[in-house]
Coordinates of C-alpha atoms in Angstrom, one line a residue:
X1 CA 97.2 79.9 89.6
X2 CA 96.7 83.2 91.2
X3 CA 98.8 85.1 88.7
X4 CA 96.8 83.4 85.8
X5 CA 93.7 84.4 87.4
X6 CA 95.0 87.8 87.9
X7 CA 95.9 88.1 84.6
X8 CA 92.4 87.4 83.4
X9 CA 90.5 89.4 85.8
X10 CA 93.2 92.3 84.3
X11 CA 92.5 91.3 80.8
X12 CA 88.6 91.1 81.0
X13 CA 89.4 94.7 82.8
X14 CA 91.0 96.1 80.0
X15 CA 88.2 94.8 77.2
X16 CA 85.5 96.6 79.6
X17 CA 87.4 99.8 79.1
X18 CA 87.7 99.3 75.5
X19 CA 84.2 98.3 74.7
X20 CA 83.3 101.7 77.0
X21 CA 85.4 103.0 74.7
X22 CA 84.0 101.9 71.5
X23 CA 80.2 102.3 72.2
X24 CA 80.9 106.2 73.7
X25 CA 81.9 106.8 70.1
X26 CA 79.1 105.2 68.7
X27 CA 76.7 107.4 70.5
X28 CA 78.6 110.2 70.0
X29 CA 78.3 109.7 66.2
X30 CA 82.0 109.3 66.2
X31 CA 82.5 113.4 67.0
X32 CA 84.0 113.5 69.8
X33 CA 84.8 116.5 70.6
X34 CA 80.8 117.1 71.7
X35 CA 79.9 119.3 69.1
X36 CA 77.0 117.7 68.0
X37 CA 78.1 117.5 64.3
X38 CA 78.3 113.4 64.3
X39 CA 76.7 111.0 62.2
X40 CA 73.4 109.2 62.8
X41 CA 73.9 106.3 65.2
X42 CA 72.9 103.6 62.0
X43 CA 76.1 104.8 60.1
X44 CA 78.4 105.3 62.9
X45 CA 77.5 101.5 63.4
X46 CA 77.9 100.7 60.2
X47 CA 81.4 102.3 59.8
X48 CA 82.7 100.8 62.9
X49 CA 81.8 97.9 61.6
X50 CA 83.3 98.4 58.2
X51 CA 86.6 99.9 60.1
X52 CA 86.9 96.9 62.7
X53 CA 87.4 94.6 59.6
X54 CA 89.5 96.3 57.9
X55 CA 92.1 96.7 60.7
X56 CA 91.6 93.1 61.4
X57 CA 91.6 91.3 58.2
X58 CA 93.6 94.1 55.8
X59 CA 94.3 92.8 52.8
X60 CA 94.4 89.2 52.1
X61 CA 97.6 88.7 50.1
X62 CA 98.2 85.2 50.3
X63 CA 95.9 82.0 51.3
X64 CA 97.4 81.5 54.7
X65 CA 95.1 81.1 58.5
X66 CA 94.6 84.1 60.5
X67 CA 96.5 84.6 63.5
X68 CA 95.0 83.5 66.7
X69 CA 95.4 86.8 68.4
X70 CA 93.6 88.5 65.2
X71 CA 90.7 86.0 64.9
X72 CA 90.1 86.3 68.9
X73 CA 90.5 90.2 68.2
X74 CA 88.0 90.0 65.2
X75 CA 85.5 87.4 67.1
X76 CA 85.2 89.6 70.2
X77 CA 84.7 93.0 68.8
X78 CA 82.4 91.7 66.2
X79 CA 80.4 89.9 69.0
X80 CA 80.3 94.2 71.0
X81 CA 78.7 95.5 67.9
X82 CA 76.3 92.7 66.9
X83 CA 75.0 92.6 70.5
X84 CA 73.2 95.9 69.6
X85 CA 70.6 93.9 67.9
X86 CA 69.6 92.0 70.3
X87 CA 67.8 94.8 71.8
X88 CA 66.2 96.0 68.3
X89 CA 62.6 94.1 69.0
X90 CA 58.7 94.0 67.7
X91 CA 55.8 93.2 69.8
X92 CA 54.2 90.0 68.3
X93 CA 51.1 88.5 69.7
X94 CA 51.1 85.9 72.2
X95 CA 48.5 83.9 74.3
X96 CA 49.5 83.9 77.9
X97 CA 47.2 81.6 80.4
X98 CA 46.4 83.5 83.7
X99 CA 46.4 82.0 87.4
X100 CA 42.7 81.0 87.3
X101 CA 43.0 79.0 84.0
X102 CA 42.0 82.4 81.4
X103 CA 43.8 82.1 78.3
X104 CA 44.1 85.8 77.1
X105 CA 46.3 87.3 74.0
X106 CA 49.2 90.1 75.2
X107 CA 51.9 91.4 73.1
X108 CA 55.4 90.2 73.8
X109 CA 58.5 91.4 72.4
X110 CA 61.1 89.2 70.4
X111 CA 63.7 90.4 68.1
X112 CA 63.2 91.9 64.7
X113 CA 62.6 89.3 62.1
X114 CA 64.7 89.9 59.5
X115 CA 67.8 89.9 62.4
X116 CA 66.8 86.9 63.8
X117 CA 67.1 85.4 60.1
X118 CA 70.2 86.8 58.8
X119 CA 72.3 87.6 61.9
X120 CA 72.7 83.9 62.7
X121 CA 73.4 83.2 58.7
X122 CA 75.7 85.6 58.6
X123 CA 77.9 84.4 61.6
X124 CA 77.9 81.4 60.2
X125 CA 79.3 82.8 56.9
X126 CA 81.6 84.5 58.6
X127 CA 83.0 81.4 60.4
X128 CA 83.2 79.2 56.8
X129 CA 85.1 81.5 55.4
X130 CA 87.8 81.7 58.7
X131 CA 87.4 77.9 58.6
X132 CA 88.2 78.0 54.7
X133 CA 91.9 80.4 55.4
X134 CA 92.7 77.4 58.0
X135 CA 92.6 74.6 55.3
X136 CA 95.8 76.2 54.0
X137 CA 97.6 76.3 57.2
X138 CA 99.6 72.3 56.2
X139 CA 99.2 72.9 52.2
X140 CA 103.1 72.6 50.8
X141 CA 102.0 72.1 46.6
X142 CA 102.7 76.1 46.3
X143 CA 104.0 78.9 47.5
X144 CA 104.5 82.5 46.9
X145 CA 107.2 85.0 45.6
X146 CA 107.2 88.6 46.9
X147 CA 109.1 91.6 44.7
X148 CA 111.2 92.4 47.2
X149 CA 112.8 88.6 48.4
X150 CA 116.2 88.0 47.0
X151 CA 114.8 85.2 44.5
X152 CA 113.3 88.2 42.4
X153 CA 116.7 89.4 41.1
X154 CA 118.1 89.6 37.0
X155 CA 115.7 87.4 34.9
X156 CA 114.0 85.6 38.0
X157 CA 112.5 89.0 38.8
X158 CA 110.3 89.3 35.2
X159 CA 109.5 86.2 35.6
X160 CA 108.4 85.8 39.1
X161 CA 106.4 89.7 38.8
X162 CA 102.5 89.4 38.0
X163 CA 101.3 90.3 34.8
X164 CA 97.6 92.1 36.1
X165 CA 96.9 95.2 37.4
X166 CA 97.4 93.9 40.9
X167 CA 101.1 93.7 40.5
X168 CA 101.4 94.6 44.4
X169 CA 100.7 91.3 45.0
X170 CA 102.4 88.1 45.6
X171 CA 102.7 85.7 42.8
X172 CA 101.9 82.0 43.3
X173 CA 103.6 79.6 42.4
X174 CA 103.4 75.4 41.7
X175 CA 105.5 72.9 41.0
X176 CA 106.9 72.7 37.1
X177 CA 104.2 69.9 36.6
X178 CA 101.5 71.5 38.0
X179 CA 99.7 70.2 41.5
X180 CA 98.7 67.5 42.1
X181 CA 95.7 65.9 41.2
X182 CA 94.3 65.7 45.2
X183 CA 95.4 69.2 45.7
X184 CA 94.0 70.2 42.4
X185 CA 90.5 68.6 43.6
X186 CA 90.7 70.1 47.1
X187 CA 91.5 73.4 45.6
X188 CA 88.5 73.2 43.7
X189 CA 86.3 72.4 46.0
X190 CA 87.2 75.2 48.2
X191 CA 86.7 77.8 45.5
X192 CA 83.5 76.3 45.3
X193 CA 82.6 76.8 49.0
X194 CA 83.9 80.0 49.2
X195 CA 81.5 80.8 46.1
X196 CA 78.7 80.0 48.0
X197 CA 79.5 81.9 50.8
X198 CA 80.3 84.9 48.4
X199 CA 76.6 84.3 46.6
X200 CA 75.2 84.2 50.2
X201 CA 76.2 87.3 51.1
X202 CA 75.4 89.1 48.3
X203 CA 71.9 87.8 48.6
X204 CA 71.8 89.2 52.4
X205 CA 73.2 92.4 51.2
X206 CA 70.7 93.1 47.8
X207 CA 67.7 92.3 49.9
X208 CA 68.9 94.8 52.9
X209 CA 69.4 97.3 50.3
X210 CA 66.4 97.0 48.5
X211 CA 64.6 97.2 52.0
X212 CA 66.3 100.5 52.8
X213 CA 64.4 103.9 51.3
X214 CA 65.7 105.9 48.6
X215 CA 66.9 109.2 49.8
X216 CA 65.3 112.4 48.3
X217 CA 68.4 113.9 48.3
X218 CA 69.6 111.0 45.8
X219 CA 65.8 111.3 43.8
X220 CA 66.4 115.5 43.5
X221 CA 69.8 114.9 42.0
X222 CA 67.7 112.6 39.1
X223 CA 67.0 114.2 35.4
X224 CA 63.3 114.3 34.8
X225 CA 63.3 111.1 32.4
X226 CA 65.1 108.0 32.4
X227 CA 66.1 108.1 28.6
X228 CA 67.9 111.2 29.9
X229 CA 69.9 109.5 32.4
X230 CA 70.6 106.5 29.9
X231 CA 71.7 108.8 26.6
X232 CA 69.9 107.7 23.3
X233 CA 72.0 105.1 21.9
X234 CA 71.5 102.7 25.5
X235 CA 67.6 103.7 26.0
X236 CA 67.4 102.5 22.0
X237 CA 69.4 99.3 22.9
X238 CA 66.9 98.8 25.8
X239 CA 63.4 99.6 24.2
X240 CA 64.7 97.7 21.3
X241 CA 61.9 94.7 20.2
X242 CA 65.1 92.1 20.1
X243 CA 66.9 92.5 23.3
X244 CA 69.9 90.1 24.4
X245 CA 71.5 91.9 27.8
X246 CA 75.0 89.6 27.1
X247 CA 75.0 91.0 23.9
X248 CA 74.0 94.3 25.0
X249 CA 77.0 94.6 27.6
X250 CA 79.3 93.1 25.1
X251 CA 78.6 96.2 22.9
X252 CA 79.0 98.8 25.8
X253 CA 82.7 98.4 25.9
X254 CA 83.5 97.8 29.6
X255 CA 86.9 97.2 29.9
X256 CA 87.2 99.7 33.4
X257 CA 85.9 99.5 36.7
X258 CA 85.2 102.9 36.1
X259 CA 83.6 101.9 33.0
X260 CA 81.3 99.1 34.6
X261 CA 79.8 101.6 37.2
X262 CA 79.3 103.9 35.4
X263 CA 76.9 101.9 33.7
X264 CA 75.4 100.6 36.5
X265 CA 74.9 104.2 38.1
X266 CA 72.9 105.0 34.8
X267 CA 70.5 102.2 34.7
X268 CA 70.1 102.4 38.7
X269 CA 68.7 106.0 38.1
X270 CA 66.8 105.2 35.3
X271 CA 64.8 102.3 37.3
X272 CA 64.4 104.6 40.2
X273 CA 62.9 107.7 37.3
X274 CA 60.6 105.0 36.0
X275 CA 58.9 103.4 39.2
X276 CA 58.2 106.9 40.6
X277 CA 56.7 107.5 37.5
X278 CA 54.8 103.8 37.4
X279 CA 53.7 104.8 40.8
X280 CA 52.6 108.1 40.9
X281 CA 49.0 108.6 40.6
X282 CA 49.0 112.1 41.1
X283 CA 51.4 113.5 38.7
X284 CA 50.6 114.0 35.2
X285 CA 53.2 112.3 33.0
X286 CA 53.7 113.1 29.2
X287 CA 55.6 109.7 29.0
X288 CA 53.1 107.7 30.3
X289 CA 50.6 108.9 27.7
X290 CA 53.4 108.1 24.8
X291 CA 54.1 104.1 26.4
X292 CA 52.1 101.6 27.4
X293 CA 51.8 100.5 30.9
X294 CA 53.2 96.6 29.4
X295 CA 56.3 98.6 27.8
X296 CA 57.4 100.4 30.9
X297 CA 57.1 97.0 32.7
X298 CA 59.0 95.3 30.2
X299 CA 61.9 98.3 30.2
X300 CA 62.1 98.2 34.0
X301 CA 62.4 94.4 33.5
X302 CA 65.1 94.6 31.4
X303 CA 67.4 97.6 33.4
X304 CA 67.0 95.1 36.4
X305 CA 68.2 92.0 34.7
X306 CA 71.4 93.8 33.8
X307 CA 71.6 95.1 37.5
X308 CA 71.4 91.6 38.3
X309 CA 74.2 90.6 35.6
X310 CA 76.3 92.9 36.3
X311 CA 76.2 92.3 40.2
X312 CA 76.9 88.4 39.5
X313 CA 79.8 89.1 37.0
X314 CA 81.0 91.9 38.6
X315 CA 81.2 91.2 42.4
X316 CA 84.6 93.4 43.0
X317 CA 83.0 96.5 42.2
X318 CA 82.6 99.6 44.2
X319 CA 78.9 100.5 45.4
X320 CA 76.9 102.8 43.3
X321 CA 76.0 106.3 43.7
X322 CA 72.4 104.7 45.0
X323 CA 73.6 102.4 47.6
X324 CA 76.0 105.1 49.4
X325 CA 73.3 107.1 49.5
X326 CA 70.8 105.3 51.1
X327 CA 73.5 104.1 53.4
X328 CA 74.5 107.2 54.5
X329 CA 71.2 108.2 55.0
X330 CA 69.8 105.5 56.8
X331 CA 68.1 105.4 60.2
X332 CA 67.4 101.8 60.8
X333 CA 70.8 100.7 63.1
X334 CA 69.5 97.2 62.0
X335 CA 69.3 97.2 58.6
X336 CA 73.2 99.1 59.0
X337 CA 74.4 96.1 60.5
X338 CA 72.7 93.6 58.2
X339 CA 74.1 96.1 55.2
X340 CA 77.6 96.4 57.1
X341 CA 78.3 92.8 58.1
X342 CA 77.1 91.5 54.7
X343 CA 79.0 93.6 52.5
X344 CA 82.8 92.8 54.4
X345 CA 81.4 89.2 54.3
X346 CA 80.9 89.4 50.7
X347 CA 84.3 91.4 50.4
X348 CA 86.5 89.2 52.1
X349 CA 84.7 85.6 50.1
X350 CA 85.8 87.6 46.9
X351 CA 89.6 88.2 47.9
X352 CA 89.7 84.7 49.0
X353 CA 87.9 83.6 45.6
X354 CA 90.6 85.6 43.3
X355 CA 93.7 84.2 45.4
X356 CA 92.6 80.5 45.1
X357 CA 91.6 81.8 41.1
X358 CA 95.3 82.6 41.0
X359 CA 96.7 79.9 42.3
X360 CA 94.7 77.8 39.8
X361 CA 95.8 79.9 37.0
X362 CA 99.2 79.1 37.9
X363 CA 98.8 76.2 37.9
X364 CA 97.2 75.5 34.5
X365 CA 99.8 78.0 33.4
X366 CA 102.3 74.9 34.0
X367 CA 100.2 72.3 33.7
X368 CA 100.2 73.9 29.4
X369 CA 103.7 74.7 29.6
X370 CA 104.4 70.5 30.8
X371 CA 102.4 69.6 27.9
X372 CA 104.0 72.0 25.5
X373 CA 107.8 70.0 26.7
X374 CA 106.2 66.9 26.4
X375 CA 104.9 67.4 22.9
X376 CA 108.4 69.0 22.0
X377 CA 110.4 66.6 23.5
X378 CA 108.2 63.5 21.9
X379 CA 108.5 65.4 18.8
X380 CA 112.4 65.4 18.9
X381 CA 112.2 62.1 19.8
X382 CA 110.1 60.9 16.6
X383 CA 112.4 63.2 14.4
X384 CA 116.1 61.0 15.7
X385 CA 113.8 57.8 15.1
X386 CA 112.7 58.2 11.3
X387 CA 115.9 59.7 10.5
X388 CA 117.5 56.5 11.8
X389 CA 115.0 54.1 10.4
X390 CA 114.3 55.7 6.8
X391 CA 116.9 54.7 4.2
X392 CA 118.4 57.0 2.0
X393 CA 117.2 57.6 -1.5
X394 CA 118.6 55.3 -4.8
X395 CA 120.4 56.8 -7.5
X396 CA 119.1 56.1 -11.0
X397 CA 121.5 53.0 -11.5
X398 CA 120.8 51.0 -8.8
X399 CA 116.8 51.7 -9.3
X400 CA 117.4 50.2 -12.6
X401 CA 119.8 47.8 -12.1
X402 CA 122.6 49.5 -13.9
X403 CA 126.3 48.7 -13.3
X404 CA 128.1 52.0 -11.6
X405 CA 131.2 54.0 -13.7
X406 CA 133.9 53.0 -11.5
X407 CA 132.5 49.2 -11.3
X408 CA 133.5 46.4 -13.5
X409 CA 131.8 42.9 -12.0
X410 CA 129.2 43.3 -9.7
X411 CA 128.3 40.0 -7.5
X412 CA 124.6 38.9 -8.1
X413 CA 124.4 38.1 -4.1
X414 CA 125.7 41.4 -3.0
X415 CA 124.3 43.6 -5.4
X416 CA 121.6 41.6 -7.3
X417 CA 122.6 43.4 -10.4
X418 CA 124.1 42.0 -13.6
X419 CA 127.2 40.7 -14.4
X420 CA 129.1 43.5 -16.8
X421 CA 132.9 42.7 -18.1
X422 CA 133.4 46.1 -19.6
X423 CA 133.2 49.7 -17.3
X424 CA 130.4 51.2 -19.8
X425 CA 127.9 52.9 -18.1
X426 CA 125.6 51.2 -20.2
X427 CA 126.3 47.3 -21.3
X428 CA 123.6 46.3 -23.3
X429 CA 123.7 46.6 -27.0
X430 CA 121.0 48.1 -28.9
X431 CA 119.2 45.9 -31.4
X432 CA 118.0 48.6 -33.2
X433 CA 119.3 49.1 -36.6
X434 CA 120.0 52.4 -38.4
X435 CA 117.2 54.0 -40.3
X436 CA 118.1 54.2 -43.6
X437 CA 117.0 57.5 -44.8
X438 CA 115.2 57.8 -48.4
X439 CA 114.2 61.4 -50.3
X440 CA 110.6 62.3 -50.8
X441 CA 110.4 61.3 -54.3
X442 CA 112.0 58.2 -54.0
X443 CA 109.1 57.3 -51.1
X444 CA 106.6 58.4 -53.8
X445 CA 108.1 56.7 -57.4
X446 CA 110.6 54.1 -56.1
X447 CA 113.5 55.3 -57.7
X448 CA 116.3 56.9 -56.9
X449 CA 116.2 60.7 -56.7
X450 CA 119.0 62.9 -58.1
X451 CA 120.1 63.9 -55.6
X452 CA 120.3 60.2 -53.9
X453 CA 122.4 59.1 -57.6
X454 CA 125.0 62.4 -57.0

């Protein structure tokens, strides 16, 4: 008993010096060698927070629970750094009665609305998707195959290596018939929780971003007009009087990540270009005098529905050249946590999301390749059965009835042919008569010709 409570009081000791730790770094901007060159408090926040994750959680590989010592690791160090905002406040009215019965109105403080909104979301986010990883812990319908186990070896190892670019990773595997249809359910219906989760997050995360100001570092860095920052053929494609964003991407080839956000850097300027523009009221624009106030509208409109399209479809993607900006530029230590704590959240739903994709991949894989045996098999199967059960074809005398060449008598109840005394191939005489030829002019006169008389 007193060696268990020792043992506490010496691992709460060691926490304390760790959290001292942890926080002197914080306020030093993470310089610490004193030099004054460190980072605003907001992103050394916002990197711890990014950093803590990573060393806890890595890279998921395989849908498997977290270790208790890592999930008490992640819980408590995640609980130091959130506890920052419960000291970022606002003063809000409130009516306060006094001794002698006055009511009177005072300003209080309580935290910062939009904390006290999405810092208890996101906790809970963050403790579905732990919750999801345990569901897997008594799973046994599949299991995984690394490159380096001795199963991967001659012809096993092609077959057991993943196809994608991700060929680091371990591939899943399922029974030859596929799961089952229970675990095939449940696997479902976790995907579709952990999408939620993931579309959560992402809405925490846009709406932090948008909140944040755009650097002028980023808006100096910015061509003078959007069609600029697009190139002609994509500002013709979006000014266009028949747009269809799904068929615009389809014709922008993006077959990269590189690709994709690029893109996405290009329309994010170009939206940024045109609302300064839309909202200046002191500079004189030649643009504006050349569109309407409804087309810029309706082009804005349009470059932020593909945002929006691309951000769904695209979810894995690195952040633009305007989000790191305004992250690394921010001030608000609040918004960097909401930013920070949102965007592992919303990185960690989508590794989860792609494992459980590839575990139903391989399965569907096998579940086509049980069908494909099936069909082959029942196709055999068929082939042996009419090839039993179809007689062979007749030969011309028996379709007619005809005695055979090497047959004499043939027995009416064997047979059912004719009864033949003579081995001819054909028995029955012809009562045809020979023609008895005549000339020409015997046809004509009735006589004999000459030629008939000689």
């Amino acid at each position: 008993m007193v060696r268990a409570i020792g043992n506490a009081k010496d691992e709460q000791s060691s926490d304390m010096e760790l959290m001292k730790e942890r926080f002197a770094k914080l306020l030093l901007g993470e310089d610490m060698s004193g030099s004054g060159k460190g980072v605003s408090s907001a992103l050394a926040l916002s990197n711890a927070i990014t950093n803590t994750a990573a060393s806890v959680f890595g890279e998921i590989k395989k849908l498997e629970p977290m270790a208790a010592e890592r999930k008490a690791r992640w819980r408590k160090e995640i609980n130091w750094l959130l506890s920052v905002t419960d000291h970022i406040v606002e003063f809000v009215p409130s009516n306060q009665t006094a001794k002698d019965g006055t009511n009177m109105e005072i300003m209080v403080t309580r935290q910062r609305t939009d904390l006290q909104m999405n810092i208890p979301a996101l906790r809970k986010l963050d403790a579905m998707l732990i919750d999801c990883l345990n569901t897997f812990k008594d799973q046994n319908q599949f299991y995984y195959t690394d490159a380096s186990t001795d199963e991967d070896v001659g012809e096993q190892k092609g077959k057991n290596s993943r196809k994608d670019d991700k060929w680091w990773l371990p591939t899943p595997k399922v029974p030859p018939n596929g799961l089952s249809d229970f675990e095939r359910k449940w696997l479902q219906s976790q995907k579709e929780s952990v999408n939620q989760i993931l579309k959560a997050a992402m809405t925490i995360n846009a709406q932090v971003l948008a909140e944040m100001e755009i650097p002028e570092s980023y808006i100096d860095s910015l061509p003078k007009n959007g069609r600029a920052t697009l190139g002609d053929s994509i500002y013709k494609s979006i000014t266009d009087e028949y747009f269809d964003p799904d068929y615009f991407l389809t014709t922008m080839g993006l077959t990269s990540e590189h690709k994709i956000l690029e893109l996405k850097n290009k329309i994010e300027a170009s939206v940024v270009i045109w609302r300064r523009k839309m909202n200046s009221k002191t500079e004189k624009s030649t643009w504006s005098s050349a569109v309407s106030m409804e087309k810029r509208e309706l082009i804005e409109e349009r470059a932020e529905t593909i945002l929006l399209i691309l951000k769904h479809r695209y979810p894995g993607i690195p952040q633009s050249s305007l989000d790191i900006s305004k992250i690394q530029c921010n001030r608000d230590v609040g918004h960097a946590v909401l930013e920070s704590y949102s965007r592992i959240i919303e990185s960690l739903a989508y590794t989860v999301l792609s494992r459980i994709e590839d575990v139903i991949q391989a399965d569907s894989a096998a579940q086509s390749n049980c069908v494909k045996e099936t069909k082959k098999h029942d196709a055999l199967k068929e082939g042996v059965y009419a090839k039993e059960q179809v007689p062979t074809s007749m030969a011309l005398w028996e379709f007619m009835g005809w005695a055979p060449l090497d047959q004499g008598v043939v027995n009416e109840n064997k047979g059912g042919f004719m009864k033949f005394k003579d081995t001819k191939l054909l028995s029955k005489q012809s009562s045809i008569l020979p023609i008895k030829r005549t000339s020409y002019l015997e046809s004509i006169a009735g006589t004999r010709s000459p030629t008939a008389r000689h």
